[in-house]
């Protein structure tokens, strides 16, 4: 057993951190956003051969820096293009439209809410029911019959839109039966990389607060010397490290039935808790618009909402441990 | 990064598992067995005979020269098998390595083989009535006399002292030196005249703790471990020997508690209660988070010789999770009139110790704040 980074993995993380510290400093969140995508492609962030641990490290760093590029949305859909033998057409996003999107006479109909980065991507991967099973289509956001309506959310750096498809021609990427396992893989990657991002978000929020606590002087000493402050941040550290461990576990052992759920739940919770404690410790500064911390808290709220909108991970863990829940009173 | 054992670790683990299956008697009622003093002593001897004593000690000192990874496997598997406590855990995991690091040739030759065989059992004499979290406040005096020292003082919270014949004792040899400097470490023979070991009963009713009263106890000069006046440093390295693998034992014990809680929950249908299901699942997340944080700290220890900073959270989280787990178990067992209610009540009472022993939660949070997060000292 060796739950530590190999030298290559440590190098990947260090290089990602150096790059993001340089390109996305907290003072200028999206200044270089337009130039980032080709740089990410060139430096291998979209490499289809990246393993789960390497992806998790990049996702962690992207959360720590709040990378203003549609990397998360794209990376989760990479297995679709790989399985289809198709080139990635640029930044993409994906949505599971099973149950709400259908294919009739080769054309797509239906709607999907809150599609992340839908406006900025080159193609939206839509999973739709064909009658013979699920298929994955590539839909251009500007194709005839596609309507996008902005959906306001807490996170200003990660926008979403509601997608309506009316008689839309999409390109078939994967049909049944090949599409279903790839869609499941996309769903797993979405969850794992969102959890890893949450760890990065929590880490950065804690860094903001610790830095403030080291330098902000009240009553004649740095406020971090007060145990009420120091202990609150130490509790955050404990939350972050547990979440990080669970994300690494999920990356190493994807087949454990509870691993992804544990990672998802603990990372979303750590991100929200660290964001909230960090704002509290940063005091009056922490509640201003100018102080950058709220952007990380907003991402934490987005992550929390993402978890809340899906199947409850804690229920899923309980089911894995105790069997399915039966109605109270039935034997 | 990988979660599975290496081939060598896997072989060691399966051999150990097979041995534990035959060596640890199964409890007929599914509850953890209570061991007598005689059984605890016999367990120490059995471990030595089977080659599981001194796994990480160098070969030239009678150990097997294995890396801490194997000590971690041993701690984990022993806890999962609910093997008896190692009554000589302080001798094997703390005193022995310290004697190897700081001891004289004569101390090594005398103590090491006896610690390995279980002939000598050590306890620890650090805490005192006025020196708990603030260990350097200790007052036990070691006054130089011809040929050695006279010890006078009072030690508390010494686990298994009633079984021990030796004590790793921290005492003040120079009352005029700054408080961390005037201390020395002793390998004290508890059979010396003037030593009185008295059991302390915990709120749970257990009496595996003792206090040690020292009245004009003579100990020879060659019982000082390390240089006189260097006791603080020796004591700190003693404590450091357990870091990195101790957390693995704690989380394995928690896994056993969690599995027993699952049996309690299903036995009386509490698995249909959504509140119980939720809290049980949350405890599982805590447990797995701590377990894998322990693995990360161990991996850093193996790579660098020092456990990673994340090791600081394991004991903190374990103690709270165990308290929460035993509280849930009590509620479930009480409601269902479960035969294990008495067991869970005892475990819950015992768990109050967890957030105090081996560094209180408050001290640990302070350590994280200062040493990991780099916040200014609070005192």
Short mmCIF file of C-alpha atoms in Angstrom, two decimals, chain A residues 108-244:
data_model
loop_
_atom_site.label_atom_id
_atom_site.label_comp_id
_atom_site.label_asym_id
_atom_site.label_seq_id
_atom_site.Cartn_x
_atom_site.Cartn_y
_atom_site.Cartn_z
CA UNK A 108 -33.37 15.21 -30.93
CA UNK A 109 -36.24 16.53 -28.82
CA UNK A 110 -36.40 17.40 -25.15
CA UNK A 111 -34.97 19.58 -22.42
CA UNK A 112 -32.19 19.52 -19.84
CA UNK A 113 -31.77 22.01 -17.02
CA UNK A 114 -28.60 23.68 -15.81
CA UNK A 115 -26.10 22.51 -18.42
CA UNK A 116 -22.72 23.76 -17.21
CA UNK A 117 -20.68 25.94 -19.58
CA UNK A 118 -23.27 25.35 -22.32
CA UNK A 119 -22.74 28.74 -23.95
CA UNK A 120 -18.98 28.67 -24.07
CA UNK A 121 -18.47 25.14 -25.39
CA UNK A 122 -18.03 23.95 -28.96
CA UNK A 123 -20.31 20.97 -28.50
CA UNK A 124 -22.77 19.64 -25.95
CA UNK A 125 -22.74 15.86 -25.47
CA UNK A 126 -26.37 14.88 -24.94
CA UNK A 127 -27.42 11.44 -23.75
CA UNK A 128 -30.84 10.68 -25.20
CA UNK A 129 -33.23 7.72 -25.36
CA UNK A 130 -33.47 6.07 -28.77
CA UNK A 131 -35.99 3.34 -28.05
CA UNK A 132 -33.20 0.77 -28.33
CA UNK A 133 -31.29 2.25 -25.40
CA UNK A 134 -29.30 5.36 -24.69
CA UNK A 135 -27.19 7.09 -27.34
CA UNK A 136 -24.71 9.96 -27.08
CA UNK A 137 -24.98 12.84 -29.53
CA UNK A 138 -22.83 15.89 -30.11
CA UNK A 139 -24.98 19.03 -30.39
CA UNK A 140 -23.57 22.41 -31.35
CA UNK A 141 -24.97 25.16 -29.12
CA UNK A 142 -25.72 27.31 -32.18
CA UNK A 143 -27.43 24.53 -34.15
CA UNK A 144 -30.99 25.20 -35.43
CA UNK A 145 -33.59 24.17 -32.88
CA UNK A 146 -31.29 24.62 -29.87
CA UNK A 147 -32.46 27.14 -27.27
CA UNK A 148 -30.29 28.10 -24.29
CA UNK A 149 -31.73 30.12 -21.42
CA UNK A 150 -29.30 31.35 -18.77
CA UNK A 151 -29.88 29.83 -15.38
CA UNK A 152 -28.65 32.04 -12.54
CA UNK A 153 -26.50 30.24 -9.97
CA UNK A 154 -24.25 31.12 -7.06
CA UNK A 155 -20.99 30.72 -8.98
CA UNK A 156 -20.15 33.57 -11.35
CA UNK A 157 -17.20 31.66 -12.83
CA UNK A 158 -19.22 28.59 -13.71
CA UNK A 159 -22.35 29.50 -15.61
CA UNK A 160 -25.13 27.20 -16.72
CA UNK A 161 -28.05 27.32 -19.10
CA UNK A 162 -31.26 25.37 -19.60
CA UNK A 163 -31.20 23.54 -22.90
CA UNK A 164 -34.26 22.95 -25.08
CA UNK A 165 -33.92 20.76 -28.17
CA UNK A 166 -36.60 20.98 -30.87
CA UNK A 167 -36.05 18.81 -33.92
CA UNK A 168 -32.28 19.16 -33.62
CA UNK A 169 -29.79 17.37 -35.84
CA UNK A 170 -26.95 16.09 -33.68
CA UNK A 171 -24.00 14.00 -34.67
CA UNK A 172 -24.14 10.47 -33.33
CA UNK A 173 -21.05 9.84 -31.21
CA UNK A 174 -22.02 6.50 -29.66
CA UNK A 175 -25.18 4.46 -30.15
CA UNK A 176 -26.60 1.61 -28.09
CA UNK A 177 -25.32 -0.57 -26.54
CA UNK A 178 -21.84 1.07 -26.43
CA UNK A 179 -23.15 4.39 -25.11
CA UNK A 180 -24.53 3.22 -21.74
CA UNK A 181 -21.23 2.18 -20.07
CA UNK A 182 -19.51 5.30 -21.41
CA UNK A 183 -22.30 7.48 -19.99
CA UNK A 184 -21.82 5.75 -16.64
CA UNK A 185 -18.10 6.52 -16.86
CA UNK A 186 -18.87 10.18 -17.58
CA UNK A 187 -21.15 10.28 -14.53
CA UNK A 188 -18.43 8.75 -12.35
CA UNK A 189 -15.80 11.17 -13.63
CA UNK A 190 -18.12 14.13 -13.08
CA UNK A 191 -18.58 13.16 -9.45
CA UNK A 192 -14.95 12.28 -8.73
CA UNK A 193 -13.54 15.42 -10.33
CA UNK A 194 -16.16 17.64 -8.66
CA UNK A 195 -15.16 16.15 -5.31
CA UNK A 196 -11.48 16.74 -6.06
CA UNK A 197 -12.30 20.30 -7.06
CA UNK A 198 -14.11 20.70 -3.74
CA UNK A 199 -10.96 19.67 -1.88
CA UNK A 200 -9.05 22.35 -3.79
CA UNK A 201 -11.71 24.94 -3.00
CA UNK A 202 -11.63 24.05 0.71
CA UNK A 203 -7.83 24.14 0.73
CA UNK A 204 -7.70 27.61 -0.78
CA UNK A 205 -10.39 29.01 1.52
CA UNK A 206 -8.41 27.71 4.48
CA UNK A 207 -5.22 29.30 3.08
CA UNK A 208 -6.96 32.68 2.84
CA UNK A 209 -8.13 32.41 6.43
CA UNK A 210 -4.81 31.17 7.83
CA UNK A 211 -2.95 33.98 6.09
CA UNK A 212 -5.40 36.52 7.48
CA UNK A 213 -5.14 35.00 10.97
CA UNK A 214 -1.34 35.25 10.85
CA UNK A 215 -1.29 38.91 9.88
CA UNK A 216 -4.44 40.60 11.20
CA UNK A 217 -3.63 42.16 14.57
CA UNK A 218 -6.31 42.90 17.17
CA UNK A 219 -5.90 43.35 20.92
CA UNK A 220 -2.18 43.59 20.28
CA UNK A 221 -1.60 40.20 18.66
CA UNK A 222 -2.34 38.32 15.45
CA UNK A 223 -5.86 36.91 15.75
CA UNK A 224 -4.53 33.41 14.93
CA UNK A 225 -3.01 33.38 18.42
CA UNK A 226 -6.52 33.26 19.90
CA UNK A 227 -7.55 29.64 20.37
CA UNK A 228 -11.10 30.34 19.25
CA UNK A 229 -9.68 31.27 15.86
CA UNK A 230 -6.86 28.75 15.70
CA UNK A 231 -9.03 25.81 16.69
CA UNK A 232 -11.73 26.72 14.18
CA UNK A 233 -9.13 26.63 11.40
CA UNK A 234 -7.64 23.40 12.74
CA UNK A 235 -11.11 21.82 12.49
CA UNK A 236 -11.21 22.94 8.86
CA UNK A 237 -7.85 21.31 8.25
CA UNK A 238 -9.18 18.03 9.66
CA UNK A 239 -12.19 18.23 7.34
CA UNK A 240 -10.06 18.96 4.27
CA UNK A 241 -7.58 16.16 4.90
CA UNK A 242 -10.33 13.58 5.45
CA UNK A 243 -12.00 14.67 2.21
CA UNK A 244 -8.68 14.57 0.36
#
